[in-house]
Short mmCIF file of C-alpha atoms in Angstrom, two decimals:
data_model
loop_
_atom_site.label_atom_id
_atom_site.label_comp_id
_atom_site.label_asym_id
_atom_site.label_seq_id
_atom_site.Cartn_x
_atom_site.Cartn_y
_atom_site.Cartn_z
CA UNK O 1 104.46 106.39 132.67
CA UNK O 2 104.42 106.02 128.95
CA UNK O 3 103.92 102.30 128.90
CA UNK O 4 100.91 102.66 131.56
CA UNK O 5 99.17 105.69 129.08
CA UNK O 6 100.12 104.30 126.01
CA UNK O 7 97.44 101.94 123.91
CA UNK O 8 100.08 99.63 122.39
CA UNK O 9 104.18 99.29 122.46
CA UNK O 10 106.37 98.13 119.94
CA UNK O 11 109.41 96.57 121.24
CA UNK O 12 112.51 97.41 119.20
CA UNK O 13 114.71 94.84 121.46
CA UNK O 14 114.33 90.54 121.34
CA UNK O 15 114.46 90.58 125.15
CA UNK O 16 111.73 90.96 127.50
CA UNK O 17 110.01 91.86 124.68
CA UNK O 18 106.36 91.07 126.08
CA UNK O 19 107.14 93.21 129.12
CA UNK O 20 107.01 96.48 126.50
CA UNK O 21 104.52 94.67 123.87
CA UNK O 22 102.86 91.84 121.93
CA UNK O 23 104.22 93.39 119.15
CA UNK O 24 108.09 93.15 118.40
CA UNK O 25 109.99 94.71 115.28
CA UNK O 26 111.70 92.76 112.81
CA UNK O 27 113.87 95.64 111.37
CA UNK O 28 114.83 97.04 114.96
CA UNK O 29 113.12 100.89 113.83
CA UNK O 30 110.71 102.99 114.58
CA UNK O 31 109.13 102.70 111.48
CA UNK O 32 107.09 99.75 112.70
CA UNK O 33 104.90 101.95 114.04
CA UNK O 34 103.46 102.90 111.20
CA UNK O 35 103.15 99.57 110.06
CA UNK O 36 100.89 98.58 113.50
CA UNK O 37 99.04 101.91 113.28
CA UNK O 38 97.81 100.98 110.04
CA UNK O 39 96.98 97.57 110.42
CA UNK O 40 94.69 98.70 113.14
CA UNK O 41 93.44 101.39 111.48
CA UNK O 42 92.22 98.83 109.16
CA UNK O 43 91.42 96.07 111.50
CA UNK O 44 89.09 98.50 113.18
CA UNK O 45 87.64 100.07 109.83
CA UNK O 46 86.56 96.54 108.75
CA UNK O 47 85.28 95.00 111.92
CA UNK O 48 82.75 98.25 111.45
CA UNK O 49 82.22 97.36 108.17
CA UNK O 50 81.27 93.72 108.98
CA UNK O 51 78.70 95.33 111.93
CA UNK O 52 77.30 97.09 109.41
CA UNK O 53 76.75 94.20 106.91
CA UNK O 54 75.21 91.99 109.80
CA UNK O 55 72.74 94.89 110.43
CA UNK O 56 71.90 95.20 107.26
CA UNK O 57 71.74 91.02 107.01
CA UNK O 58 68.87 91.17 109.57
CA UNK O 59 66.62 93.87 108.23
CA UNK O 60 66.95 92.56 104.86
CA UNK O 61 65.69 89.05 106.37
CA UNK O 62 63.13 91.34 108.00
CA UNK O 63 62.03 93.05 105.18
CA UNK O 64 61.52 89.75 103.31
CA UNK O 65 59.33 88.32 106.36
CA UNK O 66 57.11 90.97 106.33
CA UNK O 67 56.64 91.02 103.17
CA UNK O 68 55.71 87.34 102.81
CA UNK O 69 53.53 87.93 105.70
CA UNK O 70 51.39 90.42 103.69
CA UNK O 71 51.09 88.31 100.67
CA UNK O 72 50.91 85.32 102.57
CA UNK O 73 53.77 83.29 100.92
CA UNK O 74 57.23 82.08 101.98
CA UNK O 75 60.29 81.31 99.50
CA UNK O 76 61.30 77.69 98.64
CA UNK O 77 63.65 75.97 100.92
CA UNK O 78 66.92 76.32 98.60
CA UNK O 79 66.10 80.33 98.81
CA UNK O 80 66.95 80.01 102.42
CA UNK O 81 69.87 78.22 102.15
CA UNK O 82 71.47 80.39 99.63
CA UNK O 83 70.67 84.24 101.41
CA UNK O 84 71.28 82.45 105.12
CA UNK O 85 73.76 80.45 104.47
CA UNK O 86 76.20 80.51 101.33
CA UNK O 87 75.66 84.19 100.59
CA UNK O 88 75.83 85.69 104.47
CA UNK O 89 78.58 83.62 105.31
CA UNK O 90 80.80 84.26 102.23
CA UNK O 91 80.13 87.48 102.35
CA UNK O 92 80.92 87.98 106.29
CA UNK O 93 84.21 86.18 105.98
CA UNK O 94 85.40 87.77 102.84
CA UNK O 95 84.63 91.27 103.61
CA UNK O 96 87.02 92.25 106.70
CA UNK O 97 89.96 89.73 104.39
CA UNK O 98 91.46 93.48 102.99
CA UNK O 99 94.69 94.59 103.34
CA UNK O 100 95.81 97.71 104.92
CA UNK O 101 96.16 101.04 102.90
CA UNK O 102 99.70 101.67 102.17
CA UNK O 103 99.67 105.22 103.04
CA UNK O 104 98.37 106.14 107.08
CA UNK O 105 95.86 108.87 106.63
CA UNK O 106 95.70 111.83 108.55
CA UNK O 107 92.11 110.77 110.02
CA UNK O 108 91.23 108.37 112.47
CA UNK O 109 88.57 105.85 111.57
CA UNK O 110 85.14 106.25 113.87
CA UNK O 111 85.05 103.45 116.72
CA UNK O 112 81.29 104.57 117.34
CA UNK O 113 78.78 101.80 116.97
CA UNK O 114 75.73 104.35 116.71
CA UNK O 115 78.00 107.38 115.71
CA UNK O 116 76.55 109.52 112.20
CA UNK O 117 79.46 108.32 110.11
CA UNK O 118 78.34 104.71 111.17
CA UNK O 119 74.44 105.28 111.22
CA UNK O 120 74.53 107.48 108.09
CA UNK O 121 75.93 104.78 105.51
CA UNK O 122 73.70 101.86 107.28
CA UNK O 123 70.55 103.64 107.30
CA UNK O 124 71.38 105.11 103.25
CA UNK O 125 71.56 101.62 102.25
CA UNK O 126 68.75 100.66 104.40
CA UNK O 127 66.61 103.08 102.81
CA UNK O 128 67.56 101.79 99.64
CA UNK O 129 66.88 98.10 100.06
CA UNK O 130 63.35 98.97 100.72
CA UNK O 131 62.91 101.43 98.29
CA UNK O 132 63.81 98.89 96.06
CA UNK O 133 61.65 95.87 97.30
CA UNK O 134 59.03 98.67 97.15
CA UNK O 135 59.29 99.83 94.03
CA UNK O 136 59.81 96.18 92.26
CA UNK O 137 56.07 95.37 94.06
CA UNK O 138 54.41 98.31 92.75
CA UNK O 139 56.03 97.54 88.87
CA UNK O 140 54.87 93.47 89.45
CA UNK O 141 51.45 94.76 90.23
CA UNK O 142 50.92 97.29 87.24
CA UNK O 143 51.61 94.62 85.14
CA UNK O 144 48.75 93.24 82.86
CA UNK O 145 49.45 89.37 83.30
CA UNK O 146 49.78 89.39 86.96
CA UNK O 147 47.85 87.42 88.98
CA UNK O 148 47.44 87.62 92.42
CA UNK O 149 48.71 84.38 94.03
CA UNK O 150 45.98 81.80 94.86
CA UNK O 151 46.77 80.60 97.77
CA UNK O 152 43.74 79.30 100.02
CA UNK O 153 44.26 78.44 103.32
CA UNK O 154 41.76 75.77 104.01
CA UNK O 155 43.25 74.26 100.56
CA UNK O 156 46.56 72.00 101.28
CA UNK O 157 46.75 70.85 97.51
CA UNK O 158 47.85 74.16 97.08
CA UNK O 159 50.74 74.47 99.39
CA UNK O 160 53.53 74.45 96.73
CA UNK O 161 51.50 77.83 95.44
CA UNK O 162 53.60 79.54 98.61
CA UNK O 163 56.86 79.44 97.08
CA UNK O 164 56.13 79.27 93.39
CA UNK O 165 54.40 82.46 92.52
CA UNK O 166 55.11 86.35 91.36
CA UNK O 167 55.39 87.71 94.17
CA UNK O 168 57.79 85.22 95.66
CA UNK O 169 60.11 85.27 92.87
CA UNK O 170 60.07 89.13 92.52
CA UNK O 171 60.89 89.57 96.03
CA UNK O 172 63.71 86.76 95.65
CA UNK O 173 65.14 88.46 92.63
CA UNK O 174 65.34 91.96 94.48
CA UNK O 175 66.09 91.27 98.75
CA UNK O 176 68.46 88.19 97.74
CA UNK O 177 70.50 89.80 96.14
CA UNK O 178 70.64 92.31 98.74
CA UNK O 179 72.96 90.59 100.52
CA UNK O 180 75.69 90.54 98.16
CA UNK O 181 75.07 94.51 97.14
CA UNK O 182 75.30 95.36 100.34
CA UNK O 183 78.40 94.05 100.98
CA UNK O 184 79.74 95.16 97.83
CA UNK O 185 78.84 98.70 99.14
CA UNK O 186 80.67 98.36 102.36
CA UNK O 187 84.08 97.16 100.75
CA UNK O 188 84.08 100.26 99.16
CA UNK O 189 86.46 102.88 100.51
CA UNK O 190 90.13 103.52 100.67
CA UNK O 191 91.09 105.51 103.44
CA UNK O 192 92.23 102.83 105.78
CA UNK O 193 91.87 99.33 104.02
CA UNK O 194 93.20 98.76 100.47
CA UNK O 195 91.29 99.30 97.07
CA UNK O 196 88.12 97.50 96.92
CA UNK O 197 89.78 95.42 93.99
CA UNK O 198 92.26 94.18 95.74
CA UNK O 199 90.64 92.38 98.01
CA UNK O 200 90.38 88.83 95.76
CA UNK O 201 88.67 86.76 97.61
CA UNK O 202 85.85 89.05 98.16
CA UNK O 203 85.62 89.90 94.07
CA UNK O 204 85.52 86.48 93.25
CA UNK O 205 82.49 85.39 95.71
CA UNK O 206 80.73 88.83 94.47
CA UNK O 207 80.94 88.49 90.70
CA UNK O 208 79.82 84.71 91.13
CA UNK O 209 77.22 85.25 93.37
CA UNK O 210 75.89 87.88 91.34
CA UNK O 211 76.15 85.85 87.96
CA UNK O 212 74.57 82.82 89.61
CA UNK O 213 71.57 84.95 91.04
CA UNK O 214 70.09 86.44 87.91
CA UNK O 215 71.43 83.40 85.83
CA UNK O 216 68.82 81.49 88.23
#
């Protein structure tokens, strides 16, 4: 009865161990279950974490269509490559790479796709990628050298004019780097996965990709 109720076994004996479980102890104790209890705690805590960042990947991409749309402009071809590419894919592959918490907390973790805990911290940062795009815009157009791009459509000599200009290169600045902030926000948090420090291999590809952006 327990084995057909149960969502995973442990077995604590070498033989006919995968008629119990997948999972077998090495030390031949109980113990282990805390062990597999928190590496699923924390497998499950950063698969969410990595739906979230993919949301977030595709409104951000969003955001930046629409707004090239409205001015009429698109970013340069090595743009692409960097916030589709590099960035999203480093960032997707580094972020579930955490370690489990050493202590098992006393709460679950949420397995909701559109439950609040889930939707609350996606739409907060969604709200604040926008803001930001936003509010960059509004400073780029109060100031006293801008100029509008000058784009004309029935003009192909000035083609290149689409992704050297302002408003290109403030949106760049601002929604690139978008998708390495918001997948520093989601390694936060401590409950289930390890400290946010200690998860190398995402640091590394954060602090560089943030140094390269604003160094370009």
């Amino acid at each position: 009865g327990a084995l057909k109720t149960a969502h995973v076994g442990i077995a604590l004996s070498d033989s006919e161990a995968s008629i119990v479980s997948p999972f077998t102890s090495l030390d031949k104790t109980i113990s282990s279950v805390l062990d597999v209890l928190k590496e699923g705690r924390c497998a499950l805590a950063s698969a969410l974490k990595v739906y979230k960042y993919e949301l977030m990947y595709g409104q951000i991409t969003t955001f930046n269509q629409m707004a090239n749309a409205w001015f009429g402009i698109t970013f340069a071809e090595w743009n692409w490559v960097f916030m589709d590419g590099i960035w999203m894919i480093s960032m997707a592959f580094t972020l579930p790479r955490a370690r489990a918490n050493k202590k098992l907390s006393p709460v679950r973790p949420t397995a909701s796709l559109l439950g609040p805990h889930t939707m609350s911290s996606y739409l907060g940062i969604l709200l604040i990628n926008f803001l930001a795009m936003v509010v960059g815009l509004v400073a780029l157009n109060q100031q006293s050298w801008y100029q509008c791009r000058k784009w004309v459509m029935d003009d192909i000599s000035l083609i290149l004019v689409l992704g050297d200009n302002y408003e290109s290169t403030v949106i760049w600045l601002i929604t690139g780097y978008q998708y390495i902030s918001s997948a520093g926000a989601y390694n936060f948090g401590f409950t289930h996965r390890a400290p946010w420090w200690s998860n190398y291999r995402f640091v590394f590809f954060f602090v560089a990709f943030t140094v390269l952006h604003y160094y370009v």
